[in-house]
Coordinates of C-alpha atoms and ligand atoms in Angstrom, one line a residue:
M582 CA -14.0 140.2 -28.4
S583 CA -13.7 137.0 -30.8
A584 CA -12.6 133.4 -30.7
L585 CA -11.8 131.0 -33.2
L586 CA -12.5 127.4 -32.7
R587 CA -10.2 125.5 -34.9
G588 CA -10.8 121.9 -36.4
V589 CA -14.1 121.0 -34.8
L590 CA -16.6 118.4 -35.8
L591 CA -20.2 120.1 -35.6
Y592 CA -22.6 117.5 -33.9
G593 CA -19.5 115.0 -34.3
E594 CA -20.3 114.9 -38.2
G595 CA -18.5 115.4 -41.5
D596 CA -15.2 117.2 -42.1
P597 CA -13.4 119.4 -39.6
V598 CA -14.4 123.1 -39.6
D599 CA -13.2 126.3 -37.9
V600 CA -15.9 128.3 -36.0
L601 CA -15.6 132.2 -35.6
V602 CA -17.3 133.6 -32.7
E603 CA -17.8 137.3 -32.8
D604 CA -20.0 139.7 -30.9
G605 CA -21.7 136.9 -28.9
V606 CA -23.0 134.8 -32.4
I607 CA -21.3 132.3 -34.4
A608 CA -19.9 134.7 -37.0
R609 CA -18.5 132.2 -39.7
I610 CA -18.0 128.6 -40.2
G611 CA -15.7 127.3 -42.6
A612 CA -12.4 125.7 -43.5
D613 CA -9.1 127.5 -42.6
L614 CA -10.5 130.6 -41.3
P615 CA -8.0 133.6 -40.8
V616 CA -6.5 133.4 -37.2
Q617 CA -5.3 137.1 -36.8
G618 CA -6.7 139.1 -34.2
T619 CA -8.7 136.5 -32.4
E620 CA -8.3 134.1 -29.5
V621 CA -7.5 130.8 -31.1
V622 CA -8.6 127.5 -29.5
E623 CA -7.1 124.3 -31.0
A624 CA -10.2 122.0 -31.0
Q625 CA -9.1 119.2 -33.6
G626 CA -11.1 116.1 -33.3
K627 CA -13.6 117.9 -30.6
V628 CA -17.4 117.8 -30.8
L629 CA -19.1 120.9 -31.1
L630 CA -22.6 121.1 -29.7
P631 CA -25.1 123.7 -28.6
G632 CA -24.8 124.6 -25.0
F633 CA -26.9 122.3 -22.5
V634 CA -30.0 123.3 -21.1
D635 CA -30.8 121.8 -17.5
L636 CA -34.6 121.9 -16.6
H637 CA -34.0 120.6 -13.1
T638 CA -31.2 122.0 -10.9
H639 CA -31.2 122.5 -7.1
L640 CA -29.0 125.2 -6.5
R641 CA -30.0 125.6 -2.8
E642 CA -29.6 129.3 -2.4
P643 CA -31.5 131.0 -0.5
G644 CA -31.4 128.6 2.7
R645 CA -28.7 126.0 2.2
E646 CA -25.7 127.8 1.2
D647 CA -23.6 125.3 3.0
T648 CA -24.3 122.8 0.3
E649 CA -24.3 125.1 -2.8
T650 CA -24.9 128.6 -3.7
I651 CA -26.0 130.2 -7.0
A652 CA -22.4 131.0 -7.8
T653 CA -20.9 127.4 -7.1
G654 CA -23.8 125.8 -9.0
S655 CA -23.4 128.0 -11.9
A656 CA -19.7 127.1 -11.9
A657 CA -20.5 123.4 -11.9
A658 CA -23.1 123.9 -14.7
A659 CA -20.5 125.9 -16.8
L660 CA -18.0 123.0 -16.4
G661 CA -20.6 120.5 -17.4
G662 CA -21.5 122.5 -20.6
Y663 CA -24.4 123.9 -19.4
T664 CA -25.5 127.5 -20.8
A665 CA -28.9 127.6 -18.9
V666 CA -30.1 125.8 -15.8
F667 CA -33.6 126.1 -14.1
A668 CA -33.1 126.3 -10.5
M669 CA -35.8 124.3 -8.4
A670 CA -38.1 126.1 -6.1
N671 CA -37.5 124.0 -2.8
T672 CA -35.1 126.5 -1.3
D673 CA -35.7 128.3 2.0
P674 CA -37.6 130.4 1.8
V675 CA -39.4 128.7 -1.1
A676 CA -39.4 130.5 -4.4
D677 CA -43.1 131.0 -4.5
T678 CA -43.1 135.0 -4.7
Q679 CA -41.8 137.6 -7.0
L680 CA -39.2 138.7 -4.3
V681 CA -37.7 135.1 -4.2
V682 CA -37.6 134.4 -8.0
E683 CA -36.1 137.8 -8.6
H684 CA -33.5 137.3 -6.0
V685 CA -32.5 134.1 -7.6
W686 CA -32.6 135.3 -11.1
R687 CA -30.2 138.4 -9.9
K688 CA -27.9 136.3 -8.3
G689 CA -27.5 134.1 -11.6
Q690 CA -26.7 137.3 -13.4
E691 CA -24.2 138.2 -11.1
A692 CA -22.6 134.9 -11.2
G693 CA -22.6 135.5 -15.0
L694 CA -21.4 131.9 -15.9
V695 CA -24.7 130.5 -17.0
D696 CA -28.4 131.7 -17.4
V697 CA -30.1 130.8 -14.2
H698 CA -34.0 130.7 -14.6
P699 CA -35.7 130.4 -11.4
V700 CA -38.6 127.9 -11.4
G701 CA -41.5 129.1 -9.6
A702 CA -43.5 126.9 -6.9
V703 CA -46.9 125.8 -8.0
T704 CA -48.4 125.9 -4.3
V705 CA -47.7 128.4 -1.5
G706 CA -44.6 126.9 0.5
L707 CA -44.7 123.6 -1.7
K708 CA -47.6 122.7 1.0
G709 CA -50.0 121.5 -2.0
E710 CA -53.0 123.5 -0.5
K711 CA -53.1 126.9 -2.3
L712 CA -51.8 128.0 -5.6
A713 CA -48.8 130.3 -5.6
E714 CA -49.0 133.5 -7.4
L715 CA -48.1 132.1 -10.6
G716 CA -48.8 135.2 -12.8
T717 CA -46.9 137.6 -10.5
M718 CA -43.9 135.4 -10.9
A719 CA -44.4 135.1 -14.5
R720 CA -44.4 138.8 -15.1
S721 CA -41.7 139.6 -12.8
A722 CA -38.2 140.5 -13.9
A723 CA -37.2 136.6 -13.8
G724 CA -40.0 135.9 -16.2
V725 CA -40.9 132.5 -14.9
R726 CA -42.1 129.9 -17.3
V727 CA -41.5 126.8 -15.5
F728 CA -43.4 126.2 -12.2
S729 CA -42.9 123.0 -10.0
D730 CA -43.4 121.9 -6.5
D731 CA -40.3 119.5 -7.3
G732 CA -39.3 117.5 -4.1
H733 CA -43.1 117.2 -3.6
C734 CA -46.0 116.2 -5.8
V735 CA -48.9 118.5 -6.6
H736 CA -51.2 115.4 -5.6
D737 CA -54.5 117.3 -5.4
P738 CA -56.2 116.9 -8.8
L739 CA -58.1 120.2 -8.5
L740 CA -54.9 122.1 -7.8
M741 CA -53.1 120.4 -10.6
R742 CA -56.0 121.0 -13.2
R743 CA -55.9 124.7 -12.0
A744 CA -52.1 125.0 -12.5
L745 CA -52.5 123.4 -16.0
E746 CA -55.1 126.0 -16.8
Y747 CA -52.9 128.9 -15.7
S748 CA -49.8 127.3 -17.6
K749 CA -52.1 128.0 -20.8
A750 CA -52.7 131.5 -20.0
L751 CA -49.2 132.1 -19.0
D752 CA -47.5 130.1 -21.6
A753 CA -45.8 128.3 -19.0
V754 CA -45.2 124.5 -18.3
I755 CA -45.9 122.8 -15.1
A756 CA -43.2 120.2 -14.1
Q757 CA -44.6 117.4 -12.0
H758 CA -42.7 115.4 -9.5
A759 CA -44.8 112.4 -10.0
E760 CA -45.3 110.7 -6.7
E761 CA -48.6 109.7 -5.1
P762 CA -47.7 110.4 -1.4
R763 CA -50.3 107.9 0.0
L764 CA -48.4 105.2 -1.8
T765 CA -44.9 106.1 -0.7
V766 CA -45.6 106.7 3.1
G767 CA -42.2 105.7 4.8
A768 CA -40.8 104.6 1.4
Q769 CA -37.0 104.1 1.1
A770 CA -36.1 102.1 -2.0
N771 CA -37.7 100.9 -5.1
E772 CA -40.5 98.3 -4.3
G773 CA -39.3 95.1 -5.4
E774 CA -36.8 92.2 -4.7
V775 CA -34.0 94.4 -3.4
A776 CA -35.9 96.3 -1.1
S777 CA -37.5 93.1 0.4
R778 CA -34.1 91.6 0.8
L779 CA -32.5 94.6 2.5
G780 CA -35.7 95.1 4.7
L781 CA -36.4 98.6 3.3
T782 CA -39.9 100.1 2.6
G783 CA -40.8 100.0 -1.0
W784 CA -41.7 103.1 -3.3
P785 CA -43.6 101.3 -6.0
A786 CA -43.5 102.3 -9.5
V787 CA -47.4 102.8 -9.7
A788 CA -47.0 105.8 -7.3
E789 CA -45.3 107.4 -10.1
E790 CA -47.2 106.0 -13.1
A791 CA -50.8 106.7 -11.5
I792 CA -49.7 110.4 -11.2
V793 CA -48.3 110.7 -14.4
A794 CA -51.6 109.0 -16.2
R795 CA -54.0 111.3 -14.3
D796 CA -51.8 114.3 -15.0
C797 CA -51.6 113.4 -18.8
L798 CA -55.3 113.2 -18.9
L799 CA -55.6 116.6 -17.0
A800 CA -53.3 118.3 -19.5
K801 CA -55.6 116.8 -22.3
H802 CA -58.5 118.1 -20.6
T803 CA -57.3 121.6 -19.9
G804 CA -55.2 121.9 -22.8
G805 CA -52.2 122.9 -20.4
R806 CA -48.7 122.0 -20.6
L807 CA -47.4 119.3 -18.6
H808 CA -43.6 118.3 -18.2
V809 CA -43.0 115.0 -16.3
C810 CA -39.6 115.1 -13.9
H811 CA -37.3 112.5 -13.5
V812 CA -39.0 109.6 -15.2
S813 CA -37.9 106.3 -13.6
T814 CA -40.0 103.4 -14.4
T815 CA -41.0 101.3 -17.5
G816 CA -44.8 101.7 -17.0
T817 CA -44.3 105.6 -17.1
V818 CA -42.6 105.1 -20.5
D819 CA -45.8 103.2 -21.5
V820 CA -48.1 105.9 -20.2
L821 CA -46.1 108.6 -21.9
R822 CA -46.1 106.6 -25.1
W823 CA -49.9 106.4 -24.9
A824 CA -50.2 110.2 -24.3
K825 CA -47.8 111.1 -27.0
S826 CA -49.9 109.2 -29.3
W827 CA -53.0 111.9 -28.8
Q828 CA -50.7 114.6 -30.6
G829 CA -48.9 115.1 -33.6
G830 CA -44.9 115.4 -34.0
G831 CA -42.8 118.3 -32.9
V832 CA -43.4 120.3 -29.9
T833 CA -46.1 118.7 -27.8
A834 CA -48.0 119.6 -24.7
I835 CA -46.7 116.7 -22.6
S836 CA -43.0 116.4 -22.2
S837 CA -40.6 114.8 -19.9
E838 CA -37.1 114.2 -18.6
V839 CA -34.8 111.4 -17.4
T840 CA -31.8 111.8 -15.1
P841 CA -28.4 110.4 -16.0
H842 CA -28.5 108.3 -12.7
H843 CA -31.7 106.6 -13.8
L844 CA -30.0 105.9 -17.2
L845 CA -27.1 104.2 -15.5
L846 CA -27.5 103.0 -11.9
T847 CA -29.9 100.4 -10.3
D848 CA -31.2 99.4 -7.0
E849 CA -28.8 96.6 -6.7
L850 CA -26.5 99.4 -5.4
L851 CA -28.4 99.6 -2.4
A852 CA -26.8 96.4 -1.1
T853 CA -23.9 98.7 0.0
Y854 CA -26.3 100.8 2.2
D855 CA -24.4 104.0 1.3
P856 CA -26.9 106.8 1.3
V857 CA -25.0 108.3 -1.8
N858 CA -27.2 106.1 -3.8
K859 CA -30.5 107.4 -2.0
V860 CA -32.5 109.6 -4.5
N861 CA -36.0 110.3 -5.0
P862 CA -37.5 108.6 -7.4
P863 CA -35.4 105.8 -6.2
L864 CA -32.9 103.8 -8.5
R865 CA -35.0 101.2 -10.1
T866 CA -34.1 97.7 -11.9
S867 CA -32.1 97.1 -14.8
A868 CA -35.2 96.5 -16.8
D869 CA -36.2 100.1 -16.0
V870 CA -32.8 101.4 -17.0
Q871 CA -33.0 100.0 -20.4
A872 CA -36.6 100.9 -20.9
L873 CA -35.4 104.7 -20.1
R874 CA -32.6 104.6 -22.5
A875 CA -34.8 103.2 -25.3
A876 CA -37.4 105.8 -24.5
L877 CA -35.0 108.6 -24.5
A878 CA -33.6 107.4 -27.9
E879 CA -36.9 106.9 -29.6
G880 CA -38.1 110.5 -28.1
I881 CA -40.9 109.1 -25.8
V882 CA -38.8 110.8 -23.1
D883 CA -37.9 114.1 -24.4
C884 CA -34.7 115.3 -22.7
V885 CA -32.1 114.6 -19.8
A886 CA -32.2 116.7 -16.8
T887 CA -29.9 116.3 -14.1
D888 CA -32.1 116.8 -10.9
H889 CA -28.6 118.1 -9.6
A890 CA -29.4 117.8 -5.7
P891 CA -26.3 118.8 -3.6
H892 CA -26.5 117.6 0.2
A893 CA -24.3 118.4 3.2
P894 CA -22.1 115.4 4.6
Q895 CA -24.3 115.4 7.8
D896 CA -27.2 114.5 5.5
K897 CA -25.6 111.9 3.6
D898 CA -23.2 110.3 5.7
C899 CA -25.7 108.7 8.1
E900 CA -28.0 106.0 8.4
W901 CA -30.1 105.2 5.2
S902 CA -33.3 106.1 6.6
S903 CA -32.4 109.3 7.9
A904 CA -30.3 110.5 4.9
R905 CA -31.7 113.0 2.4
P906 CA -32.5 111.9 -1.1
G907 CA -30.6 113.4 -4.0
M908 CA -27.1 113.4 -6.0
L909 CA -24.8 115.7 -7.8
G910 CA -25.2 115.7 -11.5
L911 CA -24.1 118.8 -13.3
Q912 CA -20.3 117.8 -13.9
T913 CA -21.2 114.4 -14.7
A914 CA -24.4 114.4 -16.8
L915 CA -22.5 114.7 -20.5
S916 CA -20.4 111.6 -19.7
V917 CA -22.9 109.6 -18.0
V918 CA -25.0 110.3 -21.4
A919 CA -22.1 109.3 -23.6
H920 CA -21.6 106.2 -21.4
T921 CA -25.1 105.0 -21.5
M922 CA -26.5 106.5 -24.7
V923 CA -23.5 107.4 -27.3
I924 CA -21.2 104.2 -26.5
T925 CA -24.1 101.9 -26.9
E926 CA -25.1 103.6 -30.2
L927 CA -28.7 104.2 -29.1
L928 CA -27.7 108.3 -29.8
D929 CA -25.2 109.9 -31.9
W930 CA -23.9 113.2 -31.0
R931 CA -26.8 115.0 -32.9
G932 CA -29.1 113.2 -30.6
V933 CA -27.1 114.3 -27.7
A934 CA -27.7 117.9 -28.8
R935 CA -31.5 117.3 -29.1
V936 CA -31.9 115.7 -25.5
M937 CA -29.5 118.0 -23.6
S938 CA -29.9 121.1 -25.3
E939 CA -32.7 121.6 -28.3
R940 CA -35.6 119.9 -26.7
P941 CA -35.1 121.3 -23.1
A942 CA -34.7 124.9 -24.5
Q943 CA -38.0 124.3 -26.5
I944 CA -39.9 123.0 -23.7
A945 CA -38.8 125.9 -21.5
G946 CA -39.4 128.5 -24.3
L947 CA -36.1 129.6 -24.5
P948 CA -35.4 131.5 -27.8
D949 CA -31.6 131.9 -27.5
Q950 CA -30.7 128.3 -26.3
G951 CA -30.5 125.0 -28.0
R952 CA -30.2 126.7 -31.5
P953 CA -28.8 125.1 -34.6
L954 CA -24.9 125.4 -35.1
V955 CA -25.0 127.9 -38.1
E956 CA -23.8 131.4 -38.7
G957 CA -25.7 134.2 -37.0
E958 CA -26.9 132.1 -34.1
P959 CA -26.1 133.0 -30.4
A960 CA -22.6 131.4 -29.6
N961 CA -24.1 129.3 -26.6
L962 CA -21.9 126.4 -27.2
A963 CA -20.4 123.1 -25.5
L964 CA -17.1 121.6 -26.7
V965 CA -16.6 118.0 -26.1
D966 CA -13.8 115.7 -26.2
P967 CA -15.2 112.2 -27.3
D968 CA -12.1 110.5 -26.7
A969 CA -11.3 111.6 -23.2
R970 CA -11.5 109.2 -20.3
W971 CA -11.7 110.5 -16.7
T972 CA -12.1 109.4 -13.2
V973 CA -14.9 111.0 -11.3
R974 CA -13.7 112.6 -7.9
G975 CA -16.4 114.4 -6.2
S976 CA -13.9 116.5 -4.2
D977 CA -12.6 118.1 -7.4
F978 CA -16.1 119.4 -8.3
A979 CA -17.2 123.3 -8.2
S980 CA -20.0 122.2 -6.1
I981 CA -19.8 122.8 -2.3
A982 CA -21.4 119.4 -1.8
G983 CA -19.6 116.2 -3.0
N984 CA -22.5 113.4 -2.9
T985 CA -21.6 111.9 -6.4
P986 CA -22.9 108.2 -7.0
F987 CA -20.3 107.9 -9.6
E988 CA -17.3 108.5 -7.4
G989 CA -14.3 106.4 -8.6
M990 CA -16.0 105.5 -11.8
E991 CA -14.2 105.8 -15.0
L992 CA -16.2 107.8 -17.4
P993 CA -16.0 108.5 -21.3
A994 CA -16.1 111.9 -22.9
R995 CA -15.6 115.3 -21.5
V996 CA -16.8 118.9 -21.7
V997 CA -13.4 120.6 -22.5
L998 CA -15.0 124.4 -23.2
T999 CA -18.3 126.2 -22.7
M1000 CA -19.3 129.5 -24.2
L1001 CA -22.2 131.7 -23.1
R1002 CA -23.1 134.2 -25.8
G1003 CA -19.5 134.1 -27.0
R1004 CA -17.7 134.3 -23.7
I1005 CA -15.7 131.3 -22.5
T1006 CA -17.2 130.3 -19.1
A1007 CA -15.3 127.2 -18.7
H1008 CA -12.1 125.8 -20.5
E1009 CA -10.0 122.6 -19.6
G1010 CA -11.9 122.2 -16.3
K1011 CA -11.3 125.8 -15.0
V1012 CA -14.1 128.4 -14.7
C1013 CA -13.5 131.6 -16.6
G1014 CA -15.0 134.3 -14.6
Ligands
LIG1424 O1 -33.7 113.0 -5.0 C1 -34.2 114.2 -4.9 N1 -33.6 115.4 -4.3 N2 -35.4 114.3 -5.4 C2 -36.2 115.3 -5.3 O2 -37.3 115.5 -5.8 C3 -35.8 116.6 -4.7 C4 -34.3 116.6 -4.5 C5 -33.7 117.5 -3.6 O3 -34.1 118.7 -3.3 O4 -32.8 117.1 -2.7
LIG1425 ZN1 -38.3 115.6 -7.8

């Protein structure tokens, strides 16, 4: 099987070239390659990037298949340009054993649209009391290399220390949902002027920053690898800048991610009381949004991760205080990054490749993802129309749930084709099974 992508701009740069994909790899790159005997994709003016890697996806299977399954989440990922996703462990049952992580991994293979890597829980049942069997999960068929209690913070410093020590031995990374729980009891919104005005209990920035600072120090002390999930405040950026100054360039022991929604939306949206805007960590201020964009551009925050969090209508179309936190992200991530980072000239397309593909692949240790667009490399690819404009409709998404905060928004740029090891998984908005 072979395919020829005609007239693409590699990383949006230089002259148009043709890219021949054969036997799962980029076989040739050049001008006017022969079209005979190959499937031709006319891609003039489209930007070719390495397929995206999402370090933070909630696929909800097992347990909440009414909101998302590994198959529907994989379809959403392929449509969004992703070739690998990391499925968070807060399922039911929790992914804290070999049995569950291998189940998720197999289901991902069956769906076959994107590499689904299960994230293993750090603590048994996400309870924060006892370390889960990290070694068994690492050695399982799923080969778990990312561990996280996401949804919950590993707040016990001794457990976090031990987890970081294990991460070294297992060549793994501990992804922390940084939230000091004693500071967020009853919290419903970013602590600040908007929360006060609306009468919502505040989630202070310091609850995130205190844990990030502590964990950076623990990572330094243990030599373990820390990844900070969904950075949301200016203060966290300051802490990360400080922690990064301890190390040299390149791949560092401390890494972090920012979500598309924290790059665009602010707590001013809460005035609508629409729980579609409820998320954890909460939407912050426009000053935080600006600081996060700058930090991503500069590399203080390493990458973009969606925190794709599908929820059932009954868990979202209700009173603010009882609504669940979380929002969809897989099918809008590239466009929100284009809107917040490319159009603003904070990143070029090469920078997008870095934050959506290369860095997340390096952080998770994936050898065949986030690779350069050169001959001989695996054909994990995302083709983007940089000139597209489209209106977000949650009901059109492949996800079962429809809780997108971007509903009705017009966004720039769109993924038109995704390839996983040379096989087209999504094309022109349709999944190719
Ligand atoms: O908003 C969130 N939703 N934040 C999390 O940490 C968990 C996630 C979920 O599982 O819904
Ligand atoms: Zn989280």
